[in-house]
Amino acid sequence: MDCINVMNSTLSRRRLLGGLAAGGFAGLAGCASSADADGSFTIIPHMDPTGSGDSWGSWGGMTPYWTRVVEPLVWGSDDMQPEPWLASDWTATDDTTWVFELREGVTFHNGAEMTADDVVHSFEEDILAERGDFVYGWLHLEPGSVTKIDEYTVEFENTEPFSGFPGTIAHNMIDIQPPEADRRAGDIIGTGPFTFEEKTDGQQLRVERFADYWGGDVEPTELTFRAAEDVMTRTDLLESGEADIIFDPAKSRVASLRDRDDITLWSTQSSGSNFVSINLYREPTDDADLRRALNYAISQTEIVDTVLEGIGEPARGPISTVIDWAADDELPSYEHDRDTARELVERSSYDGKELSCLVKNDMDDGRDIVQILQSDFEKIGVDVDVEVLEDAAVSDRTDRGEFHLEVDGSQSNSPAADYIMWENFHTMGISNKDLYETEGTGLHNLGGEVDDLIEAGFQSTDPDEKREAYVDAQRRIMEEAVVIPLFYQEYTVAADANIDGFDLHPIDRLVEWRTLKT
Amino acid sequence: MYNYLVSRLATSVVVLFGVSVVTYGLVFLTPGDPARTILTQQLERQPSQAEVDAFRAEQGFDDPIPVQYVDWLADALRGDLGTSYYTDTAVTTLVRDALPLTLELAAASMVVALALAIPTGVLSAVHRGTSVDYASQLGALIGVSMPNFWLGYLLIMVFALTLGVLPVAGAGSFSQLVLPAITLGTGMAAVVTRLVRTSMLEVLDEEYVDMARSKGLRERIVVYKHALRNALIPVVTIVGLQFGSLLNGAVVVEIVFQRPGLGMLLVDAVFDRNYPVVQGIALFTGVVFVATNLLVDVTYRYLDPRVTLGGETP
Amino acid sequence: MNESNGGLEAALRRRYERLAGRYRSTRNSRAVAAFCASPLNLAGLVIVATVTIAAVLGPIVAPYDPASQDLANRLQGPSLAHPFGTDQLGRDVLSRLLHGARLSLGIAVAVTAIRLVLGTTIGLVAGYAGGWVDEFLMRLVDVQLAFPGLILALVIAGILGPSLRNVMIALAVVGWASYARIVRGSVLSTKERDFVRAAQLMGVSRFRIAIRHLLPNVASPVIVLATLNMGTVILGTAGLSFIGLGAQPPTPEWGTMLSAGRYHLRDAWWIANVPGVAIMLTVLGFNLLGDGLRDVLDPKHDTAIEKTA
């Protein structure tokens, strides 16, 4: 769910980022808090902010998401466009070269001013050096490709044409820190509105207001991020008053939270969407008729209206409509239609054997959603064996192609969402590449022209051209029923009703907190 | 005594050897190739066959399993249980950091168990065969018959959400220890109640209690002062032995109350296939168990040479 | 074979039959009377009988298909149509409970049976054979007992992957040692009894002695342990299900139902609390029955109940 992407099965979050949130549980410490007039707030994201058990080593064990201690060069706007941040401007000087102008007068938490040297250091010594090979493919940068032009100008050399570069580095993880920061020792020196103070692994993390923030006033004096990855515990902590703000309360509690005067609920559509990935290279799901039948078998609206309590939008494609090249209504529609579905099953090569369907055990509501799907498929005569498994086991199975269906999703944590198309549906995407290289197959990749379209969209600098290519790719993906779209995600934030000034953002990890007050 | 000590010690060493074999062998139950699994996690992507081969050679995975085992054991004997696949943190560090929370929970649960069980057991014994006896026994058994996690969530609902007197979850403060300790302690209480009851019944039958009675002391004082003191000696000893079984319950209770202790560390490691951590915790608990048993046996033997407990059944 | 020898043999046989017979029958009649004296014992018996009947008849009498969803009628409270309400997918909780009874009790019986057979065999062999065989087997027992049960089961089930089959394997593997120890102890003491001595003198084969004389006499403690174990296994299964290693959906295993219902503990209490109460009563029944049996059959072994979920 990180980096760019929740991604499908094989691109497990852990593997992509050295393991961010584990499917795990964490605890929290401290006692009841309340949103006092003193400007301190207790916040619970859906991921352990102390990253206990995971490799947030580059940030001293603190997650760069939500905490707002460190910042990237580029930010994302409310309509998912790259927005100047530590960099004030950028231009592409040729197909693969970008020149970034840095904002002047940005002060680090240690009082020093940010200059080009810090940017080069952050990329070369940390981002490209320490965070694993995946960074090269993600950013299309290699070591030695970031150079200082002058005090406030830095040049980046992409390995291939990559129009989405500014939007891609608009990500919490692509942060700028000075050489003095001993990241691994927990000495985090950022430019953000809050300074890192202390943390207890698996429990909580505290940040304080940074008076010299370059971006202006910071309302809250102190933020405490508590760990509670279990959705029910998180909700209980809000209801008992031990937390002020929580992300994604339990769906089962949403209706009663809405009825309460002392709690406010905000929702907004996020950059994520959920869908069932279908293995195209295993019998009988290699048959497009069967895949179309599965698409006709289900009702997205029913899922959203029941187990999701209305949080989410029924989906027609795999790309969230907040992303500007999402095809949604331009895609073929598979209206809920059991008769058509049954006819397609008859016509297909489906032989009555059970299909295997995987779902990760830490997916919110995954257990219920998969059972609704199972029941819908059964009604058109397709038996499905459901396996709710931990992350590592799901990856293991999908890497080997030993599954038919996987309930999954993907989300972009930066404004450039190209990665979703590439990693899921291109033959060289993370999940497909290995199988393609060893067996010439893949999982959810149609190959051929779809690969060409994705490449065209990926490289195009013209928004209309990019959109055209990606929409065409999505259309083919849906015509061949490579996925069963479920819903475009909405995320919910529940808070003490006294709290004001929460800035909703389609990427929940880009919430700023700066205007938070009681 | 000396001979006993030597033979008991020898037995423990043999058992520890067995424990280490089991611990090490567990990983080989995993479906698929452990080398590939480990490498996938370390590289954070699918390794190529060449990388897998190189890794196997480097890590000694191609060595016969007994050789691998000996290497692992040699490290373990030096106090090196390896490092977590994800964080490069030494397993010993992880265990050391998580242990206090679990010990704290176990100790507090024991207190809760004794606090519930001693009065209940005494009441039960004193009123043997009456409805009070049956009610006490039934009450104690209901505690042990509820799934811990269910009891925990019910307690959270009542005390944290409805009454708002205790925190929902977390660790670190005394108030955060109360509900987990009650959850875990009630399970233990049934066993202890039964022990107290049996022990009290035995003591009450003994002559000196009759003597105390005949001296005209009030019944109550007899029961509490003389009988209870004598009845509790075996109870406390056996309760000490039950400490280990508290670890079982601690796993579930730590998850319910989101306490990052040993149980939670283990569950995360199992799900993450973080084998060094899994092996480390399994070995650690095994060693602690064997050592505790040894200590208890030897102490008992020392105090009362007629008694044998634990490892040896006559 | 001369006259006097035949007489001696007959006398020995008579003596041994008498001893063995008296030993069993007197114990049995006394036991039944003692068992019935406590209302708790009878309550345990009634609960266990009820759950057993539910497990046998449950799937036949269940009003609905346990997997059949009705999303329009989800989270409905108890009513005439659905006495225990419906769950988050609109399935009838009563039907799931009844189907689950067979499953949950079946798991407990299967796991306990494996533990019992495995442990009893090992205990018999160790006790009867003695020597290095005994030494080796008892060290195996020590090794198994050196791990806290649920922790080892968790690791095994976790590594094998989540499924009911793996839960059963894991729970069976971690629970046999207590049987072995008790059986061995019983064998060692029974071995010295008159009727066994008599049988040995008569030249009855070792195997026959083990089956005919030693086994029946270790039955009491083993039955007690097995009864108490039923409760432990039900709780253990529930605990592993809660951790996420149990039954796969839509299997109506009680522990899985309880875990899934926790999200609705406050808005639809019946989803979690119905299977919760079912588990509690069942385990309570086995504990009461086991304690009762122990008091009358086997007062000297105070086997502690191990709570694992």
mmCIF file of N, CA and C in Angstrom, chain A residues 35 39 64 97 106 108 132 154 190 221 246 298 302 315 318 321 333 341 424 447 512:
data_model
loop_
_atom_site.group_PDB
_atom_site.id
_atom_site.type_symbol
_atom_site.label_atom_id
_atom_site.label_comp_id
_atom_site.label_asym_id
_atom_site.label_seq_id
_atom_site.Cartn_x
_atom_site.Cartn_y
_atom_site.Cartn_z
ATOM 1 N N ALA A 35 -8.664 16.273 22.742
ATOM 2 C CA ALA A 35 -8.269 17.420 21.959
ATOM 3 C C ALA A 35 -8.427 18.654 22.830
ATOM 4 N N GLY A 39 -3.729 22.571 21.877
ATOM 5 C CA GLY A 39 -3.260 22.295 20.526
ATOM 6 C C GLY A 39 -2.525 20.983 20.359
ATOM 7 N N PRO A 64 7.546 8.035 7.321
ATOM 8 C CA PRO A 64 7.498 9.401 6.778
ATOM 9 C C PRO A 64 6.070 9.807 6.408
ATOM 10 N N THR A 97 15.864 14.516 -19.131
ATOM 11 C CA THR A 97 16.541 15.395 -18.177
ATOM 12 C C THR A 97 15.564 16.393 -17.552
ATOM 13 N N VAL A 106 14.375 27.731 2.895
ATOM 14 C CA VAL A 106 13.818 26.586 3.617
ATOM 15 C C VAL A 106 14.795 26.180 4.713
ATOM 16 N N PHE A 108 16.048 23.688 7.775
ATOM 17 C CA PHE A 108 15.961 22.372 8.407
ATOM 18 C C PHE A 108 15.707 22.530 9.901
ATOM 19 N N GLY A 132 17.156 -0.022 -1.721
ATOM 20 C CA GLY A 132 16.863 -1.217 -2.507
ATOM 21 C C GLY A 132 16.676 -0.919 -3.982
ATOM 22 N N VAL A 154 19.148 21.684 -9.238
ATOM 23 C CA VAL A 154 19.602 20.292 -9.293
ATOM 24 C C VAL A 154 19.088 19.668 -10.586
ATOM 25 N N GLY A 190 14.350 17.064 9.375
ATOM 26 C CA GLY A 190 13.544 17.358 8.190
ATOM 27 C C GLY A 190 13.329 18.841 8.009
ATOM 28 N N THR A 221 0.395 22.326 18.469
ATOM 29 C CA THR A 221 1.683 22.394 19.160
ATOM 30 C C THR A 221 2.349 21.028 19.190
ATOM 31 N N ILE A 246 -8.973 9.401 13.980
ATOM 32 C CA ILE A 246 -8.539 8.102 13.472
ATOM 33 C C ILE A 246 -8.864 7.981 11.991
ATOM 34 N N ILE A 298 -21.428 -10.456 -10.508
ATOM 35 C CA ILE A 298 -21.437 -9.714 -9.244
ATOM 36 C C ILE A 298 -22.099 -8.347 -9.366
ATOM 37 N N GLU A 302 -24.165 -3.625 -4.672
ATOM 38 C CA GLU A 302 -24.577 -4.381 -3.500
ATOM 39 C C GLU A 302 -23.448 -4.438 -2.457
ATOM 40 N N ALA A 315 -17.231 0.376 -9.020
ATOM 41 C CA ALA A 315 -16.223 0.630 -10.042
ATOM 42 C C ALA A 315 -16.519 -0.103 -11.340
ATOM 43 N N PRO A 318 -10.212 -0.539 -13.222
ATOM 44 C CA PRO A 318 -9.247 -0.686 -12.125
ATOM 45 C C PRO A 318 -8.646 0.625 -11.627
ATOM 46 N N THR A 321 -11.286 7.102 -10.141
ATOM 47 C CA THR A 321 -11.661 8.244 -10.972
ATOM 48 C C THR A 321 -11.038 9.567 -10.525
ATOM 49 N N SER A 333 -19.436 -1.984 -19.866
ATOM 50 C CA SER A 333 -20.061 -2.179 -18.565
ATOM 51 C C SER A 333 -20.546 -3.613 -18.428
ATOM 52 N N ALA A 341 -24.325 -14.260 -17.489
ATOM 53 C CA ALA A 341 -23.173 -14.899 -16.865
ATOM 54 C C ALA A 341 -23.242 -16.420 -17.037
ATOM 55 N N ASN A 424 0.824 -3.505 -12.668
ATOM 56 C CA ASN A 424 -0.229 -4.518 -12.729
ATOM 57 C C ASN A 424 -0.355 -5.166 -14.096
ATOM 58 N N GLY A 447 -0.266 -8.362 -22.649
ATOM 59 C CA GLY A 447 0.893 -8.303 -23.536
ATOM 60 C C GLY A 447 0.562 -7.580 -24.837
ATOM 61 N N GLU A 512 -1.969 17.429 5.828
ATOM 62 C CA GLU A 512 -0.941 18.361 6.323
ATOM 63 C C GLU A 512 -0.959 18.644 7.813
#
